[in-house]
PDB file of C-alpha atoms in Angstrom:
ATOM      1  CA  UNK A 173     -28.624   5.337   4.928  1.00  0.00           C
ATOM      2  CA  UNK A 174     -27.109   8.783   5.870  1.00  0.00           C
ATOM      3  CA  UNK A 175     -24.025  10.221   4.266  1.00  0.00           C
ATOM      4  CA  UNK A 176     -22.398  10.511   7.358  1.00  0.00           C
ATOM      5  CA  UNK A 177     -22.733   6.505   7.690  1.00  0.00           C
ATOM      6  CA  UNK A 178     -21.436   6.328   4.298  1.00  0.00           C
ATOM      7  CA  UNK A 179     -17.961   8.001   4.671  1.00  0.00           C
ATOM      8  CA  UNK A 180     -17.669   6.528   7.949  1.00  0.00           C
ATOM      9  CA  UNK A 181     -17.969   2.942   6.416  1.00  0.00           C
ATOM     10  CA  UNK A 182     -15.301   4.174   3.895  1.00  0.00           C
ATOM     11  CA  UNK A 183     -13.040   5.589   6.608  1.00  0.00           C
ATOM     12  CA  UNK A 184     -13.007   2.410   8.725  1.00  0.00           C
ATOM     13  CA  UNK A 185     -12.849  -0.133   5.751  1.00  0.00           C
ATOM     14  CA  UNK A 186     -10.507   1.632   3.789  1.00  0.00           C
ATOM     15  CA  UNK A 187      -7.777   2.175   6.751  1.00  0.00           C
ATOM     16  CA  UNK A 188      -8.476  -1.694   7.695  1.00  0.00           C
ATOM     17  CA  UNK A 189      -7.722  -2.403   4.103  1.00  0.00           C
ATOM     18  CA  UNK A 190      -4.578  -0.446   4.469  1.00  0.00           C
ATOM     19  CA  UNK A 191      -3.159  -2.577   7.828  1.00  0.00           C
ATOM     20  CA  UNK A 192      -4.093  -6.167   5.727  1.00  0.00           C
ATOM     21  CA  UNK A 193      -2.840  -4.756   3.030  1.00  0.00           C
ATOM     22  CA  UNK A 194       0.727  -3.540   5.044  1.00  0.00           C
ATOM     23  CA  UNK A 195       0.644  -7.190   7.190  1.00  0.00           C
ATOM     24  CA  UNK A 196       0.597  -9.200   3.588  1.00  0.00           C
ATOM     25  CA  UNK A 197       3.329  -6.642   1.994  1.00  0.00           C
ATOM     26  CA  UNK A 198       6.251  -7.511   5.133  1.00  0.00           C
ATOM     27  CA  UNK A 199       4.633 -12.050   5.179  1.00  0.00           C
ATOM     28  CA  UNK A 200       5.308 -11.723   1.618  1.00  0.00           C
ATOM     29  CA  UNK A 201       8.940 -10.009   1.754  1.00  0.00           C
ATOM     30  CA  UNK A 202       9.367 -12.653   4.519  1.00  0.00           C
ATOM     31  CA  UNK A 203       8.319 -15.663   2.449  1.00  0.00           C
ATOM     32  CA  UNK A 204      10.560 -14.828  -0.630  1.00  0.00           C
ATOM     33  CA  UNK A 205      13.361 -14.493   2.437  1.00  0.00           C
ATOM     34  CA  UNK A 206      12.629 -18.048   2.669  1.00  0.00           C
ATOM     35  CA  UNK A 207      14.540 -18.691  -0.802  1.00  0.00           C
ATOM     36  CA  UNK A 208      17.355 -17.473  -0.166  1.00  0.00           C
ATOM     37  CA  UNK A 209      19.976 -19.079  -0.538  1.00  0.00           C
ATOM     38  CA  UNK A 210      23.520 -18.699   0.899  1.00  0.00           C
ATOM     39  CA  UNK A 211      26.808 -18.859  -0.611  1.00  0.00           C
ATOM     40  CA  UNK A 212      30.438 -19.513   0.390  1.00  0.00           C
ATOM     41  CA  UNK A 213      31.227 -16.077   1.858  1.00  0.00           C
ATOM     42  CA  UNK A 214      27.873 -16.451   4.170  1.00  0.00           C
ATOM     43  CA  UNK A 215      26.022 -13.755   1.755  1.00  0.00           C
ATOM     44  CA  UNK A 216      22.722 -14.308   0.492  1.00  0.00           C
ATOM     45  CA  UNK A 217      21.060 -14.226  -2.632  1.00  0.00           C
ATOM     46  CA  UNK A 218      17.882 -14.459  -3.921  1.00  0.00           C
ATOM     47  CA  UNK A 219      16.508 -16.724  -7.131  1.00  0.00           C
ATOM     48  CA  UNK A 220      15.883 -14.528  -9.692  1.00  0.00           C
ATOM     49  CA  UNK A 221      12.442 -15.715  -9.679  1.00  0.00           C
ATOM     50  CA  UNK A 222      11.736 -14.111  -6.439  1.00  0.00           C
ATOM     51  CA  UNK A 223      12.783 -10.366  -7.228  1.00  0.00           C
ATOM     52  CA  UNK A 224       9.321 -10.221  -9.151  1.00  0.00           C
ATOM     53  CA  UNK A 225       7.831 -11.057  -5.990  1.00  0.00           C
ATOM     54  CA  UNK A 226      10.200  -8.880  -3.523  1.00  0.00           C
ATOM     55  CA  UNK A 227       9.804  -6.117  -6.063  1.00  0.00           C
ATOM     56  CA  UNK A 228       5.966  -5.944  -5.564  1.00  0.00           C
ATOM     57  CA  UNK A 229       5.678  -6.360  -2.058  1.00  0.00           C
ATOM     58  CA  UNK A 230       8.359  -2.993  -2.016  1.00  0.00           C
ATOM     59  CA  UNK A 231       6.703  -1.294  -4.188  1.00  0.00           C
ATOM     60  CA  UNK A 232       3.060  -2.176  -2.028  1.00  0.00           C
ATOM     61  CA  UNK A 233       4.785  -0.581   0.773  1.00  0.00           C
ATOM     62  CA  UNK A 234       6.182   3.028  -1.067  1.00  0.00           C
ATOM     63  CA  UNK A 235       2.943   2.922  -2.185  1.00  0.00           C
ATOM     64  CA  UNK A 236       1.287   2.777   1.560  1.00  0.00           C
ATOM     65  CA  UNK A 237       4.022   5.254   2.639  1.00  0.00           C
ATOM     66  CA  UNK A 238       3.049   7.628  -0.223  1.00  0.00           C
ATOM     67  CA  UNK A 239      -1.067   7.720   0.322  1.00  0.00           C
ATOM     68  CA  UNK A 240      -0.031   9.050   3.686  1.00  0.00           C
ATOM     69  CA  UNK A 241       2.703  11.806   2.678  1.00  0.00           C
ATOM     70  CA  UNK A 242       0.479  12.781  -0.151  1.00  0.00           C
ATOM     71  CA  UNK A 243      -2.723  13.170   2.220  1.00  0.00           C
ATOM     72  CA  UNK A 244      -0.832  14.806   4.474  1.00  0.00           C
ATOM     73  CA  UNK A 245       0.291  17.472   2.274  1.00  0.00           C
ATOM     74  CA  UNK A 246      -2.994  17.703   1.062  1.00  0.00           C
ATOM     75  CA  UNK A 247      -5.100  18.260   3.844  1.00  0.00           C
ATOM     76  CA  UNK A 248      -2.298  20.130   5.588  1.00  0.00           C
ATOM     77  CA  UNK A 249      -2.465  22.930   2.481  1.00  0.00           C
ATOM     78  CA  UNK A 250      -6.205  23.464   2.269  1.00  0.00           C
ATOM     79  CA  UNK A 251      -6.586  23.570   6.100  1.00  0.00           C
ATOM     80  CA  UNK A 252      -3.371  26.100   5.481  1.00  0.00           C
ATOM     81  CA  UNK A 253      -5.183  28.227   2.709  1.00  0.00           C
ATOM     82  CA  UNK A 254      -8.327  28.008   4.817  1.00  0.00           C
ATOM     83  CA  UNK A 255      -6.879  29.339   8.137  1.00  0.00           C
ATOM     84  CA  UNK A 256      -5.222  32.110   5.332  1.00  0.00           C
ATOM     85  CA  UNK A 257      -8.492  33.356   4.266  1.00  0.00           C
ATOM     86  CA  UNK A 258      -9.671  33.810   8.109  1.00  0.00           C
ATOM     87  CA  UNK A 259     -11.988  30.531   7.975  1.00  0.00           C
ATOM     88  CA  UNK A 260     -12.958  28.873  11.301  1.00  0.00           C
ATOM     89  CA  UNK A 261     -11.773  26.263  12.673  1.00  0.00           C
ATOM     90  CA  UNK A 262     -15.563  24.557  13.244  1.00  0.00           C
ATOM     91  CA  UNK A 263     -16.737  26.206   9.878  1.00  0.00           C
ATOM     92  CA  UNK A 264     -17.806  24.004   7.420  1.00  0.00           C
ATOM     93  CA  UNK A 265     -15.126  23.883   4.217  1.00  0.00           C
ATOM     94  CA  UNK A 266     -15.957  22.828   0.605  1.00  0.00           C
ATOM     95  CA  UNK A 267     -13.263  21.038  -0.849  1.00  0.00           C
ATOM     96  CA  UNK A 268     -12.465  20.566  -4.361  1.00  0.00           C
ATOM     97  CA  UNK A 269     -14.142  17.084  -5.825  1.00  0.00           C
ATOM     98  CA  UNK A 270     -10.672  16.008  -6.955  1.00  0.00           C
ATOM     99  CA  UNK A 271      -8.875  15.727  -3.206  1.00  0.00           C
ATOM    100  CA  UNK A 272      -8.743  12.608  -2.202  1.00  0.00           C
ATOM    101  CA  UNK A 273      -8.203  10.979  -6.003  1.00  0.00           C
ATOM    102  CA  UNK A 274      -4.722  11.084  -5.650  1.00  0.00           C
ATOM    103  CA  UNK A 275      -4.890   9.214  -2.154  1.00  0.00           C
ATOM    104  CA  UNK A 276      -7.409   6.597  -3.657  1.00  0.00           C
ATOM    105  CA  UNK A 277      -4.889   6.158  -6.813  1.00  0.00           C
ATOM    106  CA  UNK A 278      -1.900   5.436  -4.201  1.00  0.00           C
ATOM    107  CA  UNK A 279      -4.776   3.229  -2.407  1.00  0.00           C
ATOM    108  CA  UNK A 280      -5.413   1.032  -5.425  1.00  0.00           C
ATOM    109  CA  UNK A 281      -1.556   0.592  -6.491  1.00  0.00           C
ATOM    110  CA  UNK A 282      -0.753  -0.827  -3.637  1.00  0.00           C
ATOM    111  CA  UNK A 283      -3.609  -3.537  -3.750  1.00  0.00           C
ATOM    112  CA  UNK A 284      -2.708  -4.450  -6.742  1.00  0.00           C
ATOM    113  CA  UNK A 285       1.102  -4.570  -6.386  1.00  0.00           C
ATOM    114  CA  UNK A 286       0.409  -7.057  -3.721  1.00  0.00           C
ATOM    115  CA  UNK A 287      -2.324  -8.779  -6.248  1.00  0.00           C
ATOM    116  CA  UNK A 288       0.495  -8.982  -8.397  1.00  0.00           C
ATOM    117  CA  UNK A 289       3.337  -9.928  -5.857  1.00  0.00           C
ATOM    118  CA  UNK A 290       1.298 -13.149  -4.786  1.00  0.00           C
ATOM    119  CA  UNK A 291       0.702 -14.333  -7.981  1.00  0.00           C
ATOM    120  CA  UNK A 292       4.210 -13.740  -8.825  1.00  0.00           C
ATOM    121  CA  UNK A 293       5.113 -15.426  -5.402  1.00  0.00           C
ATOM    122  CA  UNK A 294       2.516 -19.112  -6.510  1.00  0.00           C
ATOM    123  CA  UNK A 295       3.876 -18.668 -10.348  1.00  0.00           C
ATOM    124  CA  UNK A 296       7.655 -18.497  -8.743  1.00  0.00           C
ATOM    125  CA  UNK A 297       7.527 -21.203  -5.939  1.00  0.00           C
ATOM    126  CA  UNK A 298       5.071 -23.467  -8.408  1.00  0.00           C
ATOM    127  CA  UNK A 299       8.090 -23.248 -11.351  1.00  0.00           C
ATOM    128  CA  UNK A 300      10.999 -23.247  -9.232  1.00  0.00           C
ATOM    129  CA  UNK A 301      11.011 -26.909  -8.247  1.00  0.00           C
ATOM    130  CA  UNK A 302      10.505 -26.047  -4.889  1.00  0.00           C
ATOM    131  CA  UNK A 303       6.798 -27.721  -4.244  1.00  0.00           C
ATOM    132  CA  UNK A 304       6.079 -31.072  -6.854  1.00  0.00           C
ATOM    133  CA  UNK A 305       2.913 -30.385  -8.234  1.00  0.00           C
TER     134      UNK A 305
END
């Protein structure tokens, strides 16, 4: 297998993993929606049991947001510092081993806050009376 299959593999999986990832962060939000429940005034509120849930799912989606403002500003200062030092634009660039380790850190929290949010989501509905078991 060639490198260049290699990364491309990574590109395409790794962006696909970030749309799933997205699509299950807003059907999760909207499943602990479900639960709410309204009151007199026509407000609603959630079960406390949920806000472990809701709180994951959010905090998938900063996390999404994040990986792309901090590869952004990444990529956008070394092709910066590049064009500085009078590089071209089809030369070939060696970037530090380190730049995409913050991007891949953002990538990972936000699998696993959504991990996390489902489990939280079965553990909630299971214990909440909601489904007989």
């Amino acid at each position: 297998m060639e490198l260049q299959t290699a990364q491309d593999a990574y590109k395409n999986l790794s962006g696909k993993l970030s749309d799933i990832n997205r699509q299950l962060c807003f059907a999760g939000i909207a499943v602990v929606w479900i639960f709410a429940v309204s009151n007199e005034s026509g407000s609603y509120r959630l079960p406390n049991t949920m806000l472990v849930p809701l709180g994951a799912f959010v905090t998938g989606l900063l996390f999404d947001l994040l990986q792309y403002v901090v590869s952004t500003i990444i990529y956008g200062t070394l092709h910066r510092s590049r064009e500085r030092k009078n590089f071209a634009l089809d030369e070939d660039i060696k970037a530090p081993a380190f730049i995409n380790w913050p991007a891949v850190a953002c990538l990972i929290v936000k699998v696993g806050a959504v991990l996390v949010g489902y489990v939280a989501l079965l553990f909630a509905v299971l214990y909440s009376g909601a489904v007989d078991v």
